[in-house]
CSV table of C-alpha atoms in Angstrom, one decimal:
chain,number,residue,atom,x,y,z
Y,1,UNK,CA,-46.3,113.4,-51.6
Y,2,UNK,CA,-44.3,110.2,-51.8
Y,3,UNK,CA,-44.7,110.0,-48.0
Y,4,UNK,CA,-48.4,109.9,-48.4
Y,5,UNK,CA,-48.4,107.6,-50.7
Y,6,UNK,CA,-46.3,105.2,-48.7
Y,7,UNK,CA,-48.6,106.0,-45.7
Y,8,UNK,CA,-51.7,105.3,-47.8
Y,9,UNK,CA,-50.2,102.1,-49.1
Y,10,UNK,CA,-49.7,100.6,-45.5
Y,11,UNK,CA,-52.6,101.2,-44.5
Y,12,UNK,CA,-54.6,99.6,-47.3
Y,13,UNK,CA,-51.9,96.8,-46.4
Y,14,UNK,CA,-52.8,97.2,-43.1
Y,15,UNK,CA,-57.0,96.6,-44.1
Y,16,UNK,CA,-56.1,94.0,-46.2
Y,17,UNK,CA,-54.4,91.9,-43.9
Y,18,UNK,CA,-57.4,92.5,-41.2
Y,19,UNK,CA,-60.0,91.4,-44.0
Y,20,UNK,CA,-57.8,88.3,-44.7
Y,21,UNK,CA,-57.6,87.5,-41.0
Y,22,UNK,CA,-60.8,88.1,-40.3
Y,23,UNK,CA,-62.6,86.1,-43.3
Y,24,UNK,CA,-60.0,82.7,-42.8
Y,25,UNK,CA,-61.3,83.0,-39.0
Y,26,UNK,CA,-64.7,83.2,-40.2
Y,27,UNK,CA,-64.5,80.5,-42.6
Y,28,UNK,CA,-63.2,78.1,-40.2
Y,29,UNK,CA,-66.6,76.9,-39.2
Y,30,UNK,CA,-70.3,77.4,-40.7
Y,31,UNK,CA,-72.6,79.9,-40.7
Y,32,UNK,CA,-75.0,79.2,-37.5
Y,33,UNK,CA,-78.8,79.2,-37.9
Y,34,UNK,CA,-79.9,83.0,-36.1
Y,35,UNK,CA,-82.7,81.7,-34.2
Y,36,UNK,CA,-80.0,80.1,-32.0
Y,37,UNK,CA,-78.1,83.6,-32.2
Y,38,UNK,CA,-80.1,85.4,-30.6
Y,39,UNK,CA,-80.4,83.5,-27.9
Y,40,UNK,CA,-79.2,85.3,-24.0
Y,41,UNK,CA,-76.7,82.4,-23.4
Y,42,UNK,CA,-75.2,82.1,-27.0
Y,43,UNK,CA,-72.3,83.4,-26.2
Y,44,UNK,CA,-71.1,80.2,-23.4
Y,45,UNK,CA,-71.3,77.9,-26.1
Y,46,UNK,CA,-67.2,77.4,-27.6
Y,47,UNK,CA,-68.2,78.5,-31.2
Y,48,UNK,CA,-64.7,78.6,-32.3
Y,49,UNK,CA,-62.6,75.5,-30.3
Y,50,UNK,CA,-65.1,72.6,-30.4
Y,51,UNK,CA,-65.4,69.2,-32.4
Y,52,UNK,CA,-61.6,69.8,-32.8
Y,53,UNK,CA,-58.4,67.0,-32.8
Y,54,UNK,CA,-55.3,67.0,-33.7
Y,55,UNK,CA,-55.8,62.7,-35.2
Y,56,UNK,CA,-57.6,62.1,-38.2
Y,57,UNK,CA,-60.4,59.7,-36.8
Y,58,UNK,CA,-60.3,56.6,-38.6
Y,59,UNK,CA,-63.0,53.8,-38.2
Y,60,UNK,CA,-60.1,50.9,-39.0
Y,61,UNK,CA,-68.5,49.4,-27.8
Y,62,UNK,CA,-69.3,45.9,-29.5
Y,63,UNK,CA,-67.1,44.7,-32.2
Y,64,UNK,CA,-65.7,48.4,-32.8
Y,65,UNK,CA,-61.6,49.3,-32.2
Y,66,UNK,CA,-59.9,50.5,-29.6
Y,67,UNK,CA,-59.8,54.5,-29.6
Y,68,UNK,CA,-56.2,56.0,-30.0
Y,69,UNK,CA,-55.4,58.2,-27.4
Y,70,UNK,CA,-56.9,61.6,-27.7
Y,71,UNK,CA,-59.3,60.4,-30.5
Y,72,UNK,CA,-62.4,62.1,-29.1
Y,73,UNK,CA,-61.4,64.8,-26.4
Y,74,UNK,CA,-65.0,65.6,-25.6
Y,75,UNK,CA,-65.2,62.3,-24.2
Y,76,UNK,CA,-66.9,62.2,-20.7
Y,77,UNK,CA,-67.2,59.3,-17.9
Y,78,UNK,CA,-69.9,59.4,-15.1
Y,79,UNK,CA,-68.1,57.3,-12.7
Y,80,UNK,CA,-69.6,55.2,-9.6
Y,81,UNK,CA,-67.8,54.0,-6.8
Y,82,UNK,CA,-67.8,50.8,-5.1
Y,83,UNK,CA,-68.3,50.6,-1.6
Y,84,UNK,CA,-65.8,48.6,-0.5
Y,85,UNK,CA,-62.7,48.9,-2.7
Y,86,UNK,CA,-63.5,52.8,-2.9
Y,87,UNK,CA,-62.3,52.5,-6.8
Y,88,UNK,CA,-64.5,54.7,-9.3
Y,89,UNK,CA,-65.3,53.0,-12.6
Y,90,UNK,CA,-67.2,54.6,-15.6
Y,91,UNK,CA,-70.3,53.5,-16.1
Y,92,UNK,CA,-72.4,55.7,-18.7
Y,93,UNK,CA,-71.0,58.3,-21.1
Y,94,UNK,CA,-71.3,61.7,-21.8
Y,95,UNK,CA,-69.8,65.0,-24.3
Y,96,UNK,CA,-68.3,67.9,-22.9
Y,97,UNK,CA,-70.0,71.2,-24.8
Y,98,UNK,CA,-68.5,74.0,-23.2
Y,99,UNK,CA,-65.8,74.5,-20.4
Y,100,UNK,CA,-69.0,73.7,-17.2
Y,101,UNK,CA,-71.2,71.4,-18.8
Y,102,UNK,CA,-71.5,67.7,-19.8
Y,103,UNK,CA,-74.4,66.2,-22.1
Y,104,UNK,CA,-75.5,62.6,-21.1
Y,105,UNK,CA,-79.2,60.5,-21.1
Y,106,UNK,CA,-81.4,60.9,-18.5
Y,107,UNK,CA,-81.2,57.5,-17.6
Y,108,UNK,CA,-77.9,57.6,-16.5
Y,109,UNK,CA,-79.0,60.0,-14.2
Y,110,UNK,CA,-82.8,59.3,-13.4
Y,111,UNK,CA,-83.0,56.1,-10.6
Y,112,UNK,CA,-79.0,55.9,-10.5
Y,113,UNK,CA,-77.1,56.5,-7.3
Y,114,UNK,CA,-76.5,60.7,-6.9
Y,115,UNK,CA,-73.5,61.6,-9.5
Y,116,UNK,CA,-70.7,62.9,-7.6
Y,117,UNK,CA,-68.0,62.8,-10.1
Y,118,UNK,CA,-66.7,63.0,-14.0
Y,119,UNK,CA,-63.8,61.9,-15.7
Y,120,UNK,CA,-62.6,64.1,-18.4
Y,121,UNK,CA,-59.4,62.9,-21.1
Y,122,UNK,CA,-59.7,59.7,-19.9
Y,123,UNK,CA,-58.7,56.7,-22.0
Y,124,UNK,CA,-57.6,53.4,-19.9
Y,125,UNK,CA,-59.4,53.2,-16.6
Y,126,UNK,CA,-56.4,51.3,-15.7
Y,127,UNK,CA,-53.4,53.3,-16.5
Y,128,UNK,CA,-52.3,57.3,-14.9
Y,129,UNK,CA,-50.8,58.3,-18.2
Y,130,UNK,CA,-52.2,56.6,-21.2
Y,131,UNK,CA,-50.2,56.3,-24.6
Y,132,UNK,CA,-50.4,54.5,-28.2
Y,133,UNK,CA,-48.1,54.5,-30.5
Y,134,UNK,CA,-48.5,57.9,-31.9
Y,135,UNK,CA,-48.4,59.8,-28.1
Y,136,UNK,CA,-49.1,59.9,-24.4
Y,137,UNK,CA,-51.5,61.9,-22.5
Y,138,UNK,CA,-51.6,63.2,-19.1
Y,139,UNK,CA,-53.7,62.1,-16.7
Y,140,UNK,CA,-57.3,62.1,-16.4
Y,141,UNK,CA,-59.3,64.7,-14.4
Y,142,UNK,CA,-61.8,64.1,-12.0
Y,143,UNK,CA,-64.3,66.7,-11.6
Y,144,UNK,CA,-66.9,66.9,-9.2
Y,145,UNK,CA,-70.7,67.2,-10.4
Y,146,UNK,CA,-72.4,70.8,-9.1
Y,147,UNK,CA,-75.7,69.9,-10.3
Y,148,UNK,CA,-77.2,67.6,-12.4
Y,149,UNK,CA,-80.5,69.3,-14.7
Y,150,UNK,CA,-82.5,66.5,-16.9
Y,151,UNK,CA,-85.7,67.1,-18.9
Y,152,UNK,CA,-88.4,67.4,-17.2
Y,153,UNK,CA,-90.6,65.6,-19.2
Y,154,UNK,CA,-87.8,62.2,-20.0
Y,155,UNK,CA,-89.9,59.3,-20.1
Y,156,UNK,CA,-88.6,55.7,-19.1
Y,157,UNK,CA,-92.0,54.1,-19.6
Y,158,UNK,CA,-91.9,51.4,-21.8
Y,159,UNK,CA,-94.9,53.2,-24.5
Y,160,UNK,CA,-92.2,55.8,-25.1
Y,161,UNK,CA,-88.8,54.6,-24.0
Y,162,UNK,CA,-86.2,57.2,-24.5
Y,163,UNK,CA,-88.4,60.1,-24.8
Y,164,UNK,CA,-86.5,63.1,-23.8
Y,165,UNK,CA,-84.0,61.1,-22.5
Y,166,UNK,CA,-80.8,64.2,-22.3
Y,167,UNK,CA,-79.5,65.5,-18.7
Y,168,UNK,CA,-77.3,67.7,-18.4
Y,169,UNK,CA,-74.0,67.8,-16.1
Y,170,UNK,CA,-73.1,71.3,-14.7
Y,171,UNK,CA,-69.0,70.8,-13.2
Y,172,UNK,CA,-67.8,72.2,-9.5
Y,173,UNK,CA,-65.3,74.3,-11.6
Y,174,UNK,CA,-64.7,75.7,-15.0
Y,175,UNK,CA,-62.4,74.3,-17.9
Y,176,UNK,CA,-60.0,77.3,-17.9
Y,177,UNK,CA,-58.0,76.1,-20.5
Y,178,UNK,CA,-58.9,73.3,-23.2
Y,179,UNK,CA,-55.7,71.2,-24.4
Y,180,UNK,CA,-55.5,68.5,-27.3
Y,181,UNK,CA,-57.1,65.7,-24.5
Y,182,UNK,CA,-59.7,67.8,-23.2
Y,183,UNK,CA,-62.2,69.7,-25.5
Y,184,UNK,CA,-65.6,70.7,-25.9
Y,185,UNK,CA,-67.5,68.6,-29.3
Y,186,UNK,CA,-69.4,71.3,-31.3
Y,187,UNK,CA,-73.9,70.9,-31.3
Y,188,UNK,CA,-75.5,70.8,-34.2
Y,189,UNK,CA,-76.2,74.8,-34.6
Y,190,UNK,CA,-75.3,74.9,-38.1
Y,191,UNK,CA,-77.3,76.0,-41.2
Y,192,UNK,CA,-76.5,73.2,-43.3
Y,193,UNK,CA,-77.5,71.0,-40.8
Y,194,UNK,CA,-80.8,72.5,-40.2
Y,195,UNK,CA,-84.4,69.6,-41.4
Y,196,UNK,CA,-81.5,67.0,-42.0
Y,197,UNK,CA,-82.2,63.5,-41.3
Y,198,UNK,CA,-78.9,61.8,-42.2
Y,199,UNK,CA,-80.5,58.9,-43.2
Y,200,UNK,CA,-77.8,56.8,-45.1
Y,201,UNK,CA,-74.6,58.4,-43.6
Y,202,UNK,CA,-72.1,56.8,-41.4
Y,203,UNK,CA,-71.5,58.0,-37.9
Y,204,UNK,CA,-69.0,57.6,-35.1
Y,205,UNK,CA,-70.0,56.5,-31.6
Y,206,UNK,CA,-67.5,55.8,-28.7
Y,207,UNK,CA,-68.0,54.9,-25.2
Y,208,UNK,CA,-66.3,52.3,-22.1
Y,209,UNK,CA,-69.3,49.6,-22.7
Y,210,UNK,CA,-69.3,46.3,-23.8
Y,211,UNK,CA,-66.7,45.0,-25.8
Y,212,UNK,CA,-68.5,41.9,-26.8
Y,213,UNK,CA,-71.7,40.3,-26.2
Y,214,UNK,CA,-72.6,39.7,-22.8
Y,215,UNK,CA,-69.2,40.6,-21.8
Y,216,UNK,CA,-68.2,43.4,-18.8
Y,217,UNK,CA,-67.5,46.8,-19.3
Y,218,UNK,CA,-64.3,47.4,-21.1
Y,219,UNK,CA,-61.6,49.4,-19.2
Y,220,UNK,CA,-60.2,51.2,-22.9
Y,221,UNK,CA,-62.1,54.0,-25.4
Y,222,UNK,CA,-63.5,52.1,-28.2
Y,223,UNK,CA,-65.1,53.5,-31.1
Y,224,UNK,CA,-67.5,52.4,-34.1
Y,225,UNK,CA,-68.8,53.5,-37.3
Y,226,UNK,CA,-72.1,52.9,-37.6
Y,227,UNK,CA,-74.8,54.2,-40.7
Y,228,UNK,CA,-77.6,56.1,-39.7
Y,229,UNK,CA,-81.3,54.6,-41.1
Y,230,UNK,CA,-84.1,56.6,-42.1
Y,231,UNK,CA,-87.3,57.0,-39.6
Y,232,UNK,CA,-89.3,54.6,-41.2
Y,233,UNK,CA,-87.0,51.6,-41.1
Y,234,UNK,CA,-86.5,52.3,-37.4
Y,235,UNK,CA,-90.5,51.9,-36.9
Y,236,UNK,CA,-90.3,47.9,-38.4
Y,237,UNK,CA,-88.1,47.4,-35.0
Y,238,UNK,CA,-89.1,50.3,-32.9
Y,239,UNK,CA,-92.9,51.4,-33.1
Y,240,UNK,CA,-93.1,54.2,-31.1
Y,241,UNK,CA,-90.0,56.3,-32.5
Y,242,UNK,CA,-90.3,60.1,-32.2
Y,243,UNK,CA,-89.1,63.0,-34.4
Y,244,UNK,CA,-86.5,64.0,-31.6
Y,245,UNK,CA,-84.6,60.7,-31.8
Y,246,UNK,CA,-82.2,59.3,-34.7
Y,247,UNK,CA,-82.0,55.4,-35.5
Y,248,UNK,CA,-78.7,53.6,-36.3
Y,249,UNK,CA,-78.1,50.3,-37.0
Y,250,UNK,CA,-75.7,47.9,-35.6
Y,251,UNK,CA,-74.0,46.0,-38.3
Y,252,UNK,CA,-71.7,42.5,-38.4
Y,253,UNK,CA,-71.4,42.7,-34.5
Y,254,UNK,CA,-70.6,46.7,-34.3
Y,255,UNK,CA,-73.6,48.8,-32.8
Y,256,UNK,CA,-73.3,50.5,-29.3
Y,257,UNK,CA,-74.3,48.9,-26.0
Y,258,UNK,CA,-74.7,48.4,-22.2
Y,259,UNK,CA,-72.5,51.1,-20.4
Y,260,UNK,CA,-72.2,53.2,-23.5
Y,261,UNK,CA,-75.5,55.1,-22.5
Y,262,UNK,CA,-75.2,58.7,-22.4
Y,263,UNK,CA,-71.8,58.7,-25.5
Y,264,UNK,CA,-72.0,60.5,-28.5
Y,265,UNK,CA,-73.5,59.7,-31.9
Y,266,UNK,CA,-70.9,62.3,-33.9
Y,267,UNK,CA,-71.2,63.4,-37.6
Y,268,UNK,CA,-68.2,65.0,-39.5
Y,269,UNK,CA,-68.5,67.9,-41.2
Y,270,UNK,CA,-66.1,69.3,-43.7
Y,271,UNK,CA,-64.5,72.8,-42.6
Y,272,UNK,CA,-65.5,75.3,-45.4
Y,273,UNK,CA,-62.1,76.0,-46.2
Y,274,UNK,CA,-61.5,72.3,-47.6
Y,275,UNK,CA,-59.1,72.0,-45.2
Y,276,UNK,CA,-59.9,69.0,-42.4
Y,277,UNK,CA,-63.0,68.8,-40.8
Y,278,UNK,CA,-64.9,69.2,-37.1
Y,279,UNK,CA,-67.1,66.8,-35.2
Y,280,UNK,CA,-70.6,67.8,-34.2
Y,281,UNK,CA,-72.6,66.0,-31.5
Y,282,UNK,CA,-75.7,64.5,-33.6
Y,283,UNK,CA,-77.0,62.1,-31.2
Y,284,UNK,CA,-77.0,60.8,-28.0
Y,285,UNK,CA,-76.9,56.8,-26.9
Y,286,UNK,CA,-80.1,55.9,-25.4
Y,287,UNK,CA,-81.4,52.6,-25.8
Y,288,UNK,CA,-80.9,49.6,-28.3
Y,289,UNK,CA,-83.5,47.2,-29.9
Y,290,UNK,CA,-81.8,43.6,-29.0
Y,291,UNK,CA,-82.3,40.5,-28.7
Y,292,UNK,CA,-81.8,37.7,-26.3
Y,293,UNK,CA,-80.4,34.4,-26.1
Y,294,UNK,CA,-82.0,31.4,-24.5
Y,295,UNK,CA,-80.6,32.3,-21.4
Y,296,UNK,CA,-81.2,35.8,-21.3
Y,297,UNK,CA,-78.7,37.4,-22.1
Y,298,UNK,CA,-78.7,40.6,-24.2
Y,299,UNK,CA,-76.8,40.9,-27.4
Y,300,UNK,CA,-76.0,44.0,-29.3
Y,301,UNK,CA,-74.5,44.5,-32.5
Y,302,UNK,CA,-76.7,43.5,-34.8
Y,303,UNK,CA,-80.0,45.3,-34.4
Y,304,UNK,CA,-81.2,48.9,-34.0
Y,305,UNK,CA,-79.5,51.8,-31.5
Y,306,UNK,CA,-81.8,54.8,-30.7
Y,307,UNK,CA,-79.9,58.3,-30.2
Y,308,UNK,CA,-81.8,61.4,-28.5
Y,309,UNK,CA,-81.8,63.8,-31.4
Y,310,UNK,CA,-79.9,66.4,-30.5
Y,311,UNK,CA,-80.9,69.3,-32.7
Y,312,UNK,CA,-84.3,69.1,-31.2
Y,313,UNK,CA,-82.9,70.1,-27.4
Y,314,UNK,CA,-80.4,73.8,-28.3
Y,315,UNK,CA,-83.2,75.4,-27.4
Y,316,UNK,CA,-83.6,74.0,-24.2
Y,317,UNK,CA,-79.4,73.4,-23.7
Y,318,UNK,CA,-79.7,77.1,-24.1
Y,319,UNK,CA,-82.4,77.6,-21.4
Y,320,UNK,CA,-80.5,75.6,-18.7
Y,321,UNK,CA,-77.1,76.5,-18.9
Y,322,UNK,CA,-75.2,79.3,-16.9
Y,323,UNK,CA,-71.9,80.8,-16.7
């Protein structure tokens, strides 16, 4: 008798601990919205290692900080090669959502030289092994570009600039094995994110662009905060706005710019056990509303930054990608 107790103890030990395991692995993201799990390719998206970093991103492109190392592991560069010197530079951005494909705009595909290769945990253009004060990484990988697959109905017209303006970037070989400098960001297949506008939230953007005003591309990560405004503000700058694209607004000389085309517009969102947080993929840099000095020359910063809304393309993410 006393031995069948004991056995009959274990195993409701034995349940209890699976339960326990089971629910705090469950609970480290939230519930996903069905019509997207359903879905054939479901399963090739990394529901359970995205939008993940060791840092605590901090908001201490134009007027925005330098990136530490590491920061934002889903970061991507689509890198073109000079002729002459033979040296690759990055020169549009991109978000790496699974271990084969990239996201980036259309127009960094669409009338640019053939895409041959990516850069993935890349921080300084100029340094091998990059390190801050809190670490060092190893150094970047370049991956070659299989294919590239943009939407077929992008639009570069100037009536409706930026419509559908998402590509995506399928890699010559697979990301066996994600580490703390290379990561997938998560896409916005959540519940709670389902009909939301963000209007009046704050949002992270990072890219390799312009520094300053008029100035060349710079050669280290930087990253800005910016705050999201509602449809309806965008229209008093841009008229022909869409439903599938998400306004922010530069402010006091920080907005995104030339060369960060293609980068992510990232949202936070709180894990639902309170502990930390992940980064989801809201938007996607497409064009800016700026203006122009005397001479010409275009200055961000100050007005309004257009992001393909990326909620409105899982379906058709889902579609194109393959194992």
């Amino acid at each position: 008798l006393v031995k069948m107790l004991l056995s009959t103890i274990k195993l409701l030990l034995t349940l209890t601990a699976v339960v326990v395991c089971c629910e705090a692995a469950a609970s480290k993201y939230p519930p996903h919205q069905s019509k997207f799990m359903r879905h054939r390719n479901w399963k090739l998206l990394p529901h359970n290692q995205c939008g993940e970093t060791p840092i605590l991103m901090q908001s201490k492109i134009v007027g925005g900080n330098q990136a530490r190392v590491g920061q934002f592991p889903w970061m991507v560069g689509l890198l073109e090669t000079e002729r002459k010197t033979k040296k690759s530079t990055i020169y549009c951005g991109g978000s790496l959502i699974n271990d084969r494909y990239v996201v980036t705009a259309a127009h960094c595909i669409i009338g640019q030289p053939k895409l041959q290769y990516v850069v993935l945990g890349e921080h300084n253009q100029d340094t091998d092994i990059d390190c801050d004060r809190y670490r060092c990484s190893g150094p970047a990988r370049k991956v070659r570009v299989q294919k590239t697959v943009c939407h077929p109905s992008y639009s570069s017209s100037y009536s409706n600039l930026g419509l559908n303006d998402i590509c995506l970037i399928r890699l010559s070989t697979r990301i066996v094995k994600y580490n703390e400098f290379i990561r997938p960001i998560c896409l916005p297949t959540y519940q709670m994110l389902e009909g939301r506008n963000f209007s009046g939230m704050k949002m992270e953007t990072a890219g390799w662009g312009w520094a300053a005003p008029g100035h060349s591309y710079t050669k280290v990560l930087r990253v800005v905060t910016v705050p999201v405004i509602s449809e309806k503000e965008c229209k008093r700058w841009v008229y022909d706005v869409v439903k599938s694209q998400i306004c922010a607004k530069g402010d006091n000389g920080k907005d995104s710019c030339s060369g960060d085309s293609g980068g992510p517009l990232m949202g936070r969102v709180a894990k639902p056990n309170g502990i930390g947080y992940f980064s989801v993929l809201i938007g996607i840099t497409s064009f800016g509303e700026s203006k122009k000095t005397r001479a010409g020359q275009v200055l961000c910063g100050d007005h309004i930054g257009v992001y393909v809304r990326v909620s409105e393309y899982i379906q058709w993410i889902l579609n194109k990608i393959r194992e």
